[in-house]
Coordinates of C-alpha atoms and ligand atoms in Angstrom, one line a residue:
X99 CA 35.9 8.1 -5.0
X100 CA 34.2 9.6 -2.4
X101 CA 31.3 8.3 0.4
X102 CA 28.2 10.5 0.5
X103 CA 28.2 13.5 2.9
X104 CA 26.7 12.7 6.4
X105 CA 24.1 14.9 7.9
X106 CA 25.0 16.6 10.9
X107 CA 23.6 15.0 14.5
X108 CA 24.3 15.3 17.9
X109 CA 23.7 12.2 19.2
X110 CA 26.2 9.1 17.5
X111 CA 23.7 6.3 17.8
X112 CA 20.3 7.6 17.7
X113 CA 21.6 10.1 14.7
X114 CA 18.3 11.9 13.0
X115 CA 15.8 9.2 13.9
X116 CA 13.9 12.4 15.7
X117 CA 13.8 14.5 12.4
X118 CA 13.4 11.4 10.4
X119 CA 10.9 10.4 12.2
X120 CA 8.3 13.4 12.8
X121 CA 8.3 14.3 8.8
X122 CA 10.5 12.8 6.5
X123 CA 9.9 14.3 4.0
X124 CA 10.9 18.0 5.7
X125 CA 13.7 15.8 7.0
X126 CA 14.9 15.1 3.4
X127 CA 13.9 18.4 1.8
X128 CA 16.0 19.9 3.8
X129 CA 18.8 17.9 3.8
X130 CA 18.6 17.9 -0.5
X131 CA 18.8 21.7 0.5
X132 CA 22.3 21.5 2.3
X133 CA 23.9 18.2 0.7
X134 CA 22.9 17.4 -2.6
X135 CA 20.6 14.4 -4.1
X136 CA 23.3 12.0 -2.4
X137 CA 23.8 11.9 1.7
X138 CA 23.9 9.7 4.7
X139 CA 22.1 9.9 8.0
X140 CA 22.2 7.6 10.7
X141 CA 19.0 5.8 12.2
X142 CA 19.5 4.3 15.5
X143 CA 22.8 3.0 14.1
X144 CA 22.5 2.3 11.3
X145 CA 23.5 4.1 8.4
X146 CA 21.0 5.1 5.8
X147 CA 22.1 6.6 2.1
X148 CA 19.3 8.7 0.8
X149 CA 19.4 9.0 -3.0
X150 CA 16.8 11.2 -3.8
X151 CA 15.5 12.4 -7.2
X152 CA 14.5 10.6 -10.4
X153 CA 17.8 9.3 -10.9
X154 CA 17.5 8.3 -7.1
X155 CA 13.7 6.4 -7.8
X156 CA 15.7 4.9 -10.7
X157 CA 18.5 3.2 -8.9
X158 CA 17.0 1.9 -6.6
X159 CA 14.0 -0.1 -8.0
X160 CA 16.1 -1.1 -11.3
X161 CA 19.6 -2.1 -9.3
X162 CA 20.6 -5.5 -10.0
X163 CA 20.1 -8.2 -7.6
X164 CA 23.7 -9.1 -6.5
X165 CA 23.8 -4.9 -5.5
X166 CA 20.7 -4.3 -4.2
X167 CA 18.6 -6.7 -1.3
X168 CA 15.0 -6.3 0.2
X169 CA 15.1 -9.1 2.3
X170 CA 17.9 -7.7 4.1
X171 CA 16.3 -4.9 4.5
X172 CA 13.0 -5.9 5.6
X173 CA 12.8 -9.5 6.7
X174 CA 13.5 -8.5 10.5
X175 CA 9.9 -7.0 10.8
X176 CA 8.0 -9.0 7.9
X177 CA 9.3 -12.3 8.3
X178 CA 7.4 -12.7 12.3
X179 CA 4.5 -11.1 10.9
X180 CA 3.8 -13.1 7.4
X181 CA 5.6 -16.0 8.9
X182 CA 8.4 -18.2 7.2
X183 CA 8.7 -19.3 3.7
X184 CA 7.1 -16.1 2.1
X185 CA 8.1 -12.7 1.1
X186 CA 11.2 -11.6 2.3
X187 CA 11.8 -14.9 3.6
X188 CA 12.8 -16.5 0.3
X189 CA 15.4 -16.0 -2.1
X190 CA 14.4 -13.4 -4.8
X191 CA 13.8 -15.8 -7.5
X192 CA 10.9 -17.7 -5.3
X193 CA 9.2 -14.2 -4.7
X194 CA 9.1 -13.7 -8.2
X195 CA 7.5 -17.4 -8.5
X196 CA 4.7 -16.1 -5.8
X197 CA 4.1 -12.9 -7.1
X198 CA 3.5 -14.8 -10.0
X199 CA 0.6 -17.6 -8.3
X200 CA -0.4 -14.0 -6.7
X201 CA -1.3 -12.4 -9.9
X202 CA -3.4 -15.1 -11.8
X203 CA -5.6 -14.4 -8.7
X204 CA -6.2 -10.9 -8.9
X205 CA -7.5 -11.1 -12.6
X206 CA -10.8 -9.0 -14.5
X207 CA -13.0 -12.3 -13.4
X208 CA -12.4 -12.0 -10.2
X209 CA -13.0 -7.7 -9.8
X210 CA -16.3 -8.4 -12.4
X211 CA -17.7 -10.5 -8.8
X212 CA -15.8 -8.4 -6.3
X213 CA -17.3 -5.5 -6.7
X214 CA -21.1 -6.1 -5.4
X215 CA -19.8 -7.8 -2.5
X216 CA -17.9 -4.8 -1.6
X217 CA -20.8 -2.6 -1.9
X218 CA -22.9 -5.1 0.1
X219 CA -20.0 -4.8 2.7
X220 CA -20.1 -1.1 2.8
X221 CA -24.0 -0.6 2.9
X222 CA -23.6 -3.6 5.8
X223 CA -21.0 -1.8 7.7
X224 CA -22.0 1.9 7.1
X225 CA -25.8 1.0 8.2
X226 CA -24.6 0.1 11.9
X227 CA -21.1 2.5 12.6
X228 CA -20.8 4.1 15.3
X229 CA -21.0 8.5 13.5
X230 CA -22.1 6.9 10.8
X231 CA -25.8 4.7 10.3
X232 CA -29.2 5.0 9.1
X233 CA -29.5 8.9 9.7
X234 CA -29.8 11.7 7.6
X235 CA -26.6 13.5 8.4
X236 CA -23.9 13.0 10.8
X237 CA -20.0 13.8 11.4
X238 CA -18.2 10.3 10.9
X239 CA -15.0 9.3 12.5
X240 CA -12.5 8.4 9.3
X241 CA -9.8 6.8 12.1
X242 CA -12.7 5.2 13.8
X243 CA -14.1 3.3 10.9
X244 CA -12.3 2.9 7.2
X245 CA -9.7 0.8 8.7
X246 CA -12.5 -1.3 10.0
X247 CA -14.7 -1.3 6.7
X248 CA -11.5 -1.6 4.7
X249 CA -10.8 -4.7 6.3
X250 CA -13.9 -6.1 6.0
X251 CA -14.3 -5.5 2.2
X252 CA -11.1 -6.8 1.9
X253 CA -11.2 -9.9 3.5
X254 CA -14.8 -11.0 1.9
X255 CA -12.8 -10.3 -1.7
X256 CA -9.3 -11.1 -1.4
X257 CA -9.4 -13.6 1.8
X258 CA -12.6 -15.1 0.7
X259 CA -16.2 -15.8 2.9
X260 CA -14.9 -17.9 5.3
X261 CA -12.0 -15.3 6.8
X262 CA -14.8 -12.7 6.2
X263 CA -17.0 -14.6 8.5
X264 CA -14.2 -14.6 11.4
X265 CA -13.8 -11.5 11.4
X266 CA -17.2 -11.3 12.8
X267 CA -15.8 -14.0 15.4
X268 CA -12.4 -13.1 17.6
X269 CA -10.5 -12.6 14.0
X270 CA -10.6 -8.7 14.9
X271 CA -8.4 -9.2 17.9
X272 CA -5.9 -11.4 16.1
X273 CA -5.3 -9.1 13.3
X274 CA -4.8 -6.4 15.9
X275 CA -2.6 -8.2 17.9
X276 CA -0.3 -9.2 15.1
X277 CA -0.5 -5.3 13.4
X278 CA 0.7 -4.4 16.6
X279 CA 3.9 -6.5 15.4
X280 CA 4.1 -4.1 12.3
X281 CA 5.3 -0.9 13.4
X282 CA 8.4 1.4 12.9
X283 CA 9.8 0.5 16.3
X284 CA 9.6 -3.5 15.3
X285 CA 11.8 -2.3 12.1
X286 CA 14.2 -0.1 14.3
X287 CA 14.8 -2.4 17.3
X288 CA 13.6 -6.0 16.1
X289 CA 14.9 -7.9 18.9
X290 CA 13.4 -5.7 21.8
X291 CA 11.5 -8.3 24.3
X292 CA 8.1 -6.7 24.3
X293 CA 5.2 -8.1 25.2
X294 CA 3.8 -7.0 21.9
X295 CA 5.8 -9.3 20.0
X296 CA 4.9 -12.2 22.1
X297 CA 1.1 -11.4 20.9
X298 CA 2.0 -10.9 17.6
X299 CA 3.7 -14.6 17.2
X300 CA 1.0 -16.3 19.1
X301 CA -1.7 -14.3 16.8
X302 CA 0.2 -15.4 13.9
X303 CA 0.0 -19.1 14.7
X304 CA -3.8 -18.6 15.3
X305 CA -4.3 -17.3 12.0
X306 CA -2.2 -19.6 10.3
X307 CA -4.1 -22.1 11.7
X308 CA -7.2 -20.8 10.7
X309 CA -6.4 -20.8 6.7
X310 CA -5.0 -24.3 6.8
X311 CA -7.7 -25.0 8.4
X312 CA -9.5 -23.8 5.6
X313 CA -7.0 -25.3 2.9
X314 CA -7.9 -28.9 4.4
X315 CA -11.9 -28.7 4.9
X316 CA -11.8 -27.4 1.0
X317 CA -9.9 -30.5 0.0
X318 CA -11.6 -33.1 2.2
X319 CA -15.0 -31.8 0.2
X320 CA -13.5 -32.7 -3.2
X321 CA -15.2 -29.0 -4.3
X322 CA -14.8 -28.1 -7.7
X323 CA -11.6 -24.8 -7.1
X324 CA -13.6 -21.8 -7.3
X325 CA -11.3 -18.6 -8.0
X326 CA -10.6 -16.8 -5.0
X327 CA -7.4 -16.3 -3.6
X328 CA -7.1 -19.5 -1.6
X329 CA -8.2 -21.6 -4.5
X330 CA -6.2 -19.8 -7.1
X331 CA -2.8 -21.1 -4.6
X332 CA -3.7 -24.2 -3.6
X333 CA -3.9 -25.2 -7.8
X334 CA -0.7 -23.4 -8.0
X335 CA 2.0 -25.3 -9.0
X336 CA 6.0 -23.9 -9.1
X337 CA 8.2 -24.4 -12.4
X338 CA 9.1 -27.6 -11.4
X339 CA 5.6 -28.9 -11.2
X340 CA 5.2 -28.5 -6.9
X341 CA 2.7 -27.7 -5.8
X342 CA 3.0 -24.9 -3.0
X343 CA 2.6 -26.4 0.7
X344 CA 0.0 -25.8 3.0
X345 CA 1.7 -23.4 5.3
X346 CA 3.6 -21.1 1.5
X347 CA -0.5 -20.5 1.4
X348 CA -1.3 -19.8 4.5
X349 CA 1.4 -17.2 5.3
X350 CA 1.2 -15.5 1.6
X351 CA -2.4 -14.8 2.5
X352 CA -1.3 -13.2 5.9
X353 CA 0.9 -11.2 3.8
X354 CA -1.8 -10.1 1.7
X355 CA -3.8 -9.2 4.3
X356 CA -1.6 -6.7 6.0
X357 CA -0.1 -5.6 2.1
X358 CA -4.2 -4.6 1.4
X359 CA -5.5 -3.4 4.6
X360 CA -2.8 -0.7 5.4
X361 CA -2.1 1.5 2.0
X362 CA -5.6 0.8 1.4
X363 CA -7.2 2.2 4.3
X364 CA -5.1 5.1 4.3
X365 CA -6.0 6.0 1.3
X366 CA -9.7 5.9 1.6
X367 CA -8.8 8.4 4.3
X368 CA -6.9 10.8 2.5
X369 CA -9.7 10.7 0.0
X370 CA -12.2 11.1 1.9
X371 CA -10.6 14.5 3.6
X372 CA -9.1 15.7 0.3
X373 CA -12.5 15.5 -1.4
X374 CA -14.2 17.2 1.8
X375 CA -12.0 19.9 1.2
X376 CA -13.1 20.5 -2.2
X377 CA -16.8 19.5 -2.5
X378 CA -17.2 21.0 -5.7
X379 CA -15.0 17.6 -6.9
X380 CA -18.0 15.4 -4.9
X381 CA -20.4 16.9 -7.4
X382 CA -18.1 16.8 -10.7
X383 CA -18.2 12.8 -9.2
X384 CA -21.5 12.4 -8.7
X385 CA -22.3 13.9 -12.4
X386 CA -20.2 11.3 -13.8
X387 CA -21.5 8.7 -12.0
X388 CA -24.7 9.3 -13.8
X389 CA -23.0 10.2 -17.1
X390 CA -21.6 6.4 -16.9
X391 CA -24.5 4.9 -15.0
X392 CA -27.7 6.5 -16.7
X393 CA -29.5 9.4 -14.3
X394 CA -31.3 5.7 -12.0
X395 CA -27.5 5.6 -11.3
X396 CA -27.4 1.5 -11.9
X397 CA -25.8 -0.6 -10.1
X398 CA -21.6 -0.4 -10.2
X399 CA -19.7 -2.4 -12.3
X400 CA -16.2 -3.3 -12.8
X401 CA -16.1 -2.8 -17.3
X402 CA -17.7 0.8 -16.5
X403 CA -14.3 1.9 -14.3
X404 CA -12.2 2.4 -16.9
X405 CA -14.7 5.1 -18.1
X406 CA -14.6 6.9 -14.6
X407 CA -12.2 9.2 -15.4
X408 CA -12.3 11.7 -12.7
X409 CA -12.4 8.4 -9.6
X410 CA -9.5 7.4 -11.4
X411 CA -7.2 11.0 -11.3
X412 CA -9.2 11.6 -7.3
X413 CA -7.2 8.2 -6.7
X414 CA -3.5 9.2 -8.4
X415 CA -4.1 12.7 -7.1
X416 CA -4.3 11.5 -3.4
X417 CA -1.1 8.7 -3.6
X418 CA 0.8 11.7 -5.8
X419 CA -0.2 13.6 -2.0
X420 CA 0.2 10.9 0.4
X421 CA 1.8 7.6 -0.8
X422 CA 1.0 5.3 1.9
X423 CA 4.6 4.3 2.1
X424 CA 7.5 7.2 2.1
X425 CA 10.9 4.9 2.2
X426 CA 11.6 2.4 0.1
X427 CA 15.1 0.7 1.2
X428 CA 16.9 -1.8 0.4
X429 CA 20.8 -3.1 2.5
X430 CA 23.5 -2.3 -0.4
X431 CA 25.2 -5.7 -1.1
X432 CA 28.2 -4.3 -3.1
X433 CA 30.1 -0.7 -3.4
X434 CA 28.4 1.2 -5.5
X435 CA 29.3 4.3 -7.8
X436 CA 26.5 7.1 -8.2
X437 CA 26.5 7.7 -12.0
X438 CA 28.0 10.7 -13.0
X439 CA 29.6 11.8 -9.5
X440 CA 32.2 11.0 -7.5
X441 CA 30.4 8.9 -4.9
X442 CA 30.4 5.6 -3.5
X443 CA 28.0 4.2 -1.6
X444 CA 29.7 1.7 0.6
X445 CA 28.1 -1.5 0.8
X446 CA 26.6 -2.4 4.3
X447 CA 24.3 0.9 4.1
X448 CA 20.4 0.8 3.5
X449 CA 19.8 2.7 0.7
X450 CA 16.4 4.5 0.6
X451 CA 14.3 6.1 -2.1
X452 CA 11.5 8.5 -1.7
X453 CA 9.5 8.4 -4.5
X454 CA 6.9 11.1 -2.8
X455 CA 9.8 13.7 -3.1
X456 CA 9.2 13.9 -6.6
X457 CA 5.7 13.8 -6.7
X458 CA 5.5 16.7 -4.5
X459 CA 8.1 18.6 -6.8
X460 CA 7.7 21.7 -8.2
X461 CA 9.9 20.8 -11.1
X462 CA 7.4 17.5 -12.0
X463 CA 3.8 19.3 -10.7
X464 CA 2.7 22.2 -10.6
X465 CA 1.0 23.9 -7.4
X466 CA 2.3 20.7 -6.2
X467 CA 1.0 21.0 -3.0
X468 CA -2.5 21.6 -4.1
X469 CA -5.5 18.7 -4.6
X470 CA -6.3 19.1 -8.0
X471 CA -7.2 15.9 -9.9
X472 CA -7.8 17.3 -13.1
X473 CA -4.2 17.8 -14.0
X474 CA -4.1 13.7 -14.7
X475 CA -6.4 14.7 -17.5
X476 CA -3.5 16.1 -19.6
X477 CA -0.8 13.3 -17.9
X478 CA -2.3 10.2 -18.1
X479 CA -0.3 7.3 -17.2
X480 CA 2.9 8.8 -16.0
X481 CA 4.4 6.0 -14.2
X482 CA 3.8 4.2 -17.0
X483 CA 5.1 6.4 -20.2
X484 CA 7.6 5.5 -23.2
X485 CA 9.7 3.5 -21.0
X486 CA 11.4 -0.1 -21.3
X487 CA 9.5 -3.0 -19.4
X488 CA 11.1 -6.3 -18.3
X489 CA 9.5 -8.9 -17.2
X490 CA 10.7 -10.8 -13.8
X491 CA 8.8 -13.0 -14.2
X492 CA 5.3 -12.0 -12.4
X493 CA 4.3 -10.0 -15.8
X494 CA 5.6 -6.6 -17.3
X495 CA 6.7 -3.9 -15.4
X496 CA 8.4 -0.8 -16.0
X497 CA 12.1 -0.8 -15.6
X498 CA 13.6 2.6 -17.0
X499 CA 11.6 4.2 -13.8
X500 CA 12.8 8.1 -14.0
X501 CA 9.5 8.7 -13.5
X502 CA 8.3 11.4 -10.6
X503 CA 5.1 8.9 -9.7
X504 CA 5.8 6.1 -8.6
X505 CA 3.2 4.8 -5.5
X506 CA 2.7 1.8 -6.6
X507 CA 7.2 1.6 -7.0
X508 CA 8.9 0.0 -10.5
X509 CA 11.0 -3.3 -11.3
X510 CA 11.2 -6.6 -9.5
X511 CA 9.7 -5.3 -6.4
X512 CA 6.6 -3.6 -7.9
X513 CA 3.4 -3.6 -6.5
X514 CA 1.0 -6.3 -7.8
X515 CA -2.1 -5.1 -6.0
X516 CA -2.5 -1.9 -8.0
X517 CA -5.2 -3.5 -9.9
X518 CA -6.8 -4.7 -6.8
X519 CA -6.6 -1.3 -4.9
X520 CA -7.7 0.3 -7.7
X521 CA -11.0 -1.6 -8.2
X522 CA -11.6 -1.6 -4.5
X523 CA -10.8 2.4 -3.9
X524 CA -13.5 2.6 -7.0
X525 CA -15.9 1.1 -5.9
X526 CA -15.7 2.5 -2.2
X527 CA -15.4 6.3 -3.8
X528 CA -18.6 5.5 -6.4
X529 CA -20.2 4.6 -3.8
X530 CA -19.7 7.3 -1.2
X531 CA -20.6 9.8 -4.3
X532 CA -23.9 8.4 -4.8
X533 CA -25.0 8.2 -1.8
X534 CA -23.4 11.2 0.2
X535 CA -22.5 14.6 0.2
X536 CA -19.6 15.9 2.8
X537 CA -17.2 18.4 4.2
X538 CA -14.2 17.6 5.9
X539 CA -14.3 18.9 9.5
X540 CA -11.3 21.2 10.5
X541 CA -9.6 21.0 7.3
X542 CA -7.0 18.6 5.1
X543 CA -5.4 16.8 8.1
X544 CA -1.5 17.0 8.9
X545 CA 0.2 12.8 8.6
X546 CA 1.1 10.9 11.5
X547 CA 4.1 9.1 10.2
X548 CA 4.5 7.5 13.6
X549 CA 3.1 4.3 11.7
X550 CA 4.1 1.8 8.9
X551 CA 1.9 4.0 6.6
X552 CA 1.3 7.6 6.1
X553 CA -2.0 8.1 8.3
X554 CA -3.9 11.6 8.6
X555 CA -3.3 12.6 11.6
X556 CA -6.4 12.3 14.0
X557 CA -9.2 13.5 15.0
X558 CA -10.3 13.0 10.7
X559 CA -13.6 13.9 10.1
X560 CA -16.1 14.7 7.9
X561 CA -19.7 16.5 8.2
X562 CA -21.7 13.4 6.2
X563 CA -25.4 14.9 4.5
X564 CA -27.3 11.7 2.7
X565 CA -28.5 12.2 -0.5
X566 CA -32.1 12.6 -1.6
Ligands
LIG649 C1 4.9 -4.0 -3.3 C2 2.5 0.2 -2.6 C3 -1.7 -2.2 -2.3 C4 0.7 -6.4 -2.5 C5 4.6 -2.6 -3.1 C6 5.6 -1.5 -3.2 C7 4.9 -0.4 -3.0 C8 3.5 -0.7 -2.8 C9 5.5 1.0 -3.1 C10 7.1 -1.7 -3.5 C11 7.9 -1.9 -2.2 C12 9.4 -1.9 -2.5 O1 9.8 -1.8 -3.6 O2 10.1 -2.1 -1.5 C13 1.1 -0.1 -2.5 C14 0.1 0.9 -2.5 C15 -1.1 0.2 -2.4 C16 -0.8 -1.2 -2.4 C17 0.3 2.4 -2.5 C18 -2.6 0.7 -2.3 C19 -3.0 1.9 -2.4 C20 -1.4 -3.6 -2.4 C21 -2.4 -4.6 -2.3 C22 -1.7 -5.8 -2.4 C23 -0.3 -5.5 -2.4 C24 -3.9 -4.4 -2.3 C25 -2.2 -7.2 -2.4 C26 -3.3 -7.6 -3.0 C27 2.0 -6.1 -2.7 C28 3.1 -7.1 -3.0 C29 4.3 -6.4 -3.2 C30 3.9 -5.0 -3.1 C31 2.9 -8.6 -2.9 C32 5.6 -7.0 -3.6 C33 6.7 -6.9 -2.6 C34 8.0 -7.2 -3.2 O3 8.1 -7.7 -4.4 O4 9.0 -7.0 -2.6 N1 3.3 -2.1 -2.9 N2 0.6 -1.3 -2.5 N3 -0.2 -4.1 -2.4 N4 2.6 -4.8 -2.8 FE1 1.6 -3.1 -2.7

C-alpha cells in the first residue's frame, strides 16, 4: 500500500491554501493533470485527500459511518453558529432523527401556501430597492439586493411571520453579525480571538432567544399547531416518544436559516447573470409561462411547476455551473484503501469531494462550459437515474452516487431542502420572466470563492426593462 501523492508547496504549513483558495477548481484540474484522481495537499496544516471523479463523488457520500465523519469535519465552524445540540453537534443517528422532523415540514401543503407569500415578498421588496423600484427600466445591483430579498422570502416561508416581521426590526444586523461567524477563515483557524466571533456568539444568543421566545408565546395561547416550520418541531416527537426541547428548535431553525439563505441566494445570482447573457432563454421563459398560465398569465402556483420545464433545466443548468458549495469533506476515521489502486488514505486526513468537477467535465457534458439549459431536456433526472436508494432514515436517497451531478450531494448527508429551493428559485425566476426583460451588464461574472459559497464576483448587474 501506498499514501496518495502530495502536491508540491513551498511553504510546510500554509501548503496550497493560496491556489486552493483563489479557484479550486483550477487548483484541482490541475493537480488531476499531474497526480491522478487520488492526491494530498495541505491546508494551513492540515492535510486534505482529494478524491476526485465519479468514483471520488461515490466514496465519499456512500462511505460508512465508522470511516467517514462530518462532524469532525465541520462542527468547529457550525457548531458556534447553529448552536449546540443540532447538526454537527449530535451523533449521526440524531441528525438523521432531525432531518427526519425537518422533512415532514417542507411537504406539497406547505409550497401550495408558500408560494403567493413569496411573490408578495418580491413585489414588496422590488417596489422600494435601491436600482431596482417602481420605474420603467434600470441597472439593478444583484450583490446589493437578492441576498436581501432572498432572506426575506425565506424567512416569511420557512421561519414563519413572526421572524419575517423582525427582520424589519434589528433582526438584519443579527443575522449579519452571526454570518460574519460563517466564513472560510472561521473553518481554517476556528480558535482565532476575533472580535467577529465575539458578535457572532452574542448574535446567536439573541436569536435564540427570539425563537423560544416564540416557541413559548405559541404554547401559552393554546393555538391550534398550524404547519410551518416551528410548529411542525415543536409537535415533533423522537422514536422514543420526546418531544424535542425548546432550545433542539430554536438552533435547528438557525441552521435552516443560514442552510437557505446562502446556496439560495447565490443561485438567484448566477441565474439572473446566466439568463442576461442569453436573453433569447428570458423569452423561451416567458412563452412558457403563458403556455402553462393561459396568455392573462394567472397567478403562479405550486401543481403548475412541474410543467415548467425550461425553469426547471435554467435551475440544474446554473448549479451544474456554479454549485453553491465546491468541497464537500469529511475527517477519515479509519485507513482506507482506494478501490482498485494501490492507495491508502491514512486516517486523520479530510477527505474532500468536488462534485462540480464532474459537472464541468467534458467526458459527462458537452460544451461543458457553456449555459445551455436545453441539454436537461434529453437528461432528465441525472442525479437521480437507475441507481440503488437507502433510506437513513430521513426518506429515500440515492446511494450508488456515480453520478457527474450532484449539487444537492447523495447518501446520509444529502440535502433536504432541494424541494424547498426548488419551489422558491421557481417562483422567484416566474416571476422575474413575467414581469422583466434584462441583460446582464459586463458579461457572465468570474466567482469569488473567498466565501462559504460560490458568489459571482462583484460588481453583478443587470440592465432591467419592465414589461408592457
Ligand atoms: C445538505 C446543497 C438548499 C438544508 C446539503 C449538502 C449539499 C447541499 C451539497 C450536502 C453536504 C455534505 O454532504 O457535506 C444545497 C444547495 C441548495 C441547498 C445547492 C440550494 C440551491 C438548502 C435549503 C435547506 C437545506 C433551502 C433548508 C431548508 C440542508 C440540510 C442538509 C443539507 C439540513 C443536511 C446536512 C447533513 O446531513 O450533514 N445541501 N442545499 N439546504 N442541506 Fe442543502
Amino acid at each position: 500500500p501506498k499514501r496518495p501523492p502530495v502536491v508540491f508547496h513551498w511553504f510546510p504549513f500554509i501548503g496550497s491554501a493560496v491556489t486552493y483558495g483563489i479557484d479550486p477548481y483550477v487548483f484541482f484540474r490541475q493537480c488531476r493533470a499531474k497526480y491522478g484522481d487520488v492526491f494530498t495537499f495541505v491546508l494551513m496544516g492540515r492535510k486534505i485527500t482529494a478524491y476526485l471523479g465519479v468514483k471520488g463523488n461515490d466514496f465519499l457520500f456512500n462511505g460508512k459511518l465508522a470511516d467517514l465523519s462530518a462532524e469532525e469535519a465541520y462542527s468547529h465552524l457550525t457548531t458556534p453558529v447553529f448552536g449546540k445540540d443540532v447538526v454537527y453537534d449530535v451523533p449521526n443517528h440524531v441528525l438523521m432523527e432531525h432531518k427526519k422532523f425537518i422533512k415532514s415540514g417542507l411537504g406539497f401543503d406547505q409550497f401550495r401556501a408558500y408560494v403567493p407569500l413569496i411573490v408578495n415578498e418580491m413585489h414588496d421588496f422590488l417596489a422600494k430597492a435601491p436600482t431596482w423600484g417602481p420605474g420603467k427600466s434600470g441597472v439593478a445591483d444583484l450583490l446589493a439586493t437578492m441576498p436581501v430579498m432572498t432572506i426575506y422570502t425565506a424567512s416569511r416561508t420557512l421561519q414563519g411571520e413572526e421572524v419575517r416581521a423582525g427582520f424589519n426590526a434589528g433582526f438584519a444586523d443579527l443575522y449579519h453579525d452571526l454570518d460574519q461567524g460563517f466564513t472560510p477563515i472561521n473553518f481554517i483557524f476556528p480558535w482565532l480571538p476575533l472580535p467577529r466571533n465575539k458578535r457572532r456568539d452574542r448574535a446567536h444568543n439573541i436569536m435564540a432567544e427570539t425563537y423560544l421566545n416564540i416557541i413559548k408565546k405559541r404554547r401559552a395561547a393554546h393555538e391550534n399547531p398550524g404547519t410551518d416550520m416551528i410548529w411542525t418541531l415543536m409537535g415533533s416527537r423522537y422514536r422514543d416518544g420526546r418531544p424535542l426541547k425548546d432550545h433542539e428548535i430554536a438552533n435547528m431553525m438557525i441552521a435552516l436559516l443560514m442552510a437557505g439563505q446562502h446556496t439560495s441566494a447565490a443561485t438567484i445570482m448566477w441565474i439572473l447573470s446566466l439568463l442576461g447573457s442569453k436573453p433569447e432563454v428570458i423569452e423561451m421563459l416567458y412563452e412558457e409561462q403563458k403556455r402553462v398560465f393561459g396568455k392573462e398569465l394567472r397567478p403562479l402556483d405550486f401543481d403548475s411547476y412541474k410543467d415548467l420545464h425550461l425553469v426547471n433545466y435554467v435551475i440544474r443548468e446554473a448549479l451544474r455551473l456554479h454549485p453553491p458549495i465546491h468541497s464537500i469533506m469529511r475527517k477519515v476515521k479509519r485507513n482506507l484503501a482506494v478501490p482498485g489502486t494501490k492507495i491508502v488514505i491514512p486516517a486523520g486526513h479530510h477527505l474532500l469531494a468536488a462534485p462540480g468537477v464532474t459537472a464541468t467535465d467534458e467526458e459527462f457534458f458537452a460544451h461543458a462550459k457553456d449555459f445551455d439549459p436545453e441539454r436537461w431536456n434529453s437528461r432528465v433526472n441525472e442525479d437521480e437515474g437507475d441507481v440503488e436508494r437507502v433510506d437513513y432514515g430521513y426518506g429515500l436517497v440515492t446511494k450508488g452516487a456515480a453520478s457527474p451531478f450532484l449539487p444537492f450531494g447523495a447518501g446520509r448527508h444529502r440535502c433536504i431542502g432541494e424541494q424547498f429551493a426548488t419551489m422558491h428559485l421557481c417562483t422567484l425566476v416566474s416571476t422575474f420572466v413575467r414581469e422583466y426583460k434584462w441583460t446582464t451588464v459586463g458579461g457572465v461574472p468570474k466567482v469569488d470563492y473567498s466565501s462559504m459559497v460560490a458568489l459571482p464576483l462583484g460588481p453583478v448587474k443587470i440592465a432591467w426593462e419592465r414589461r408592457e
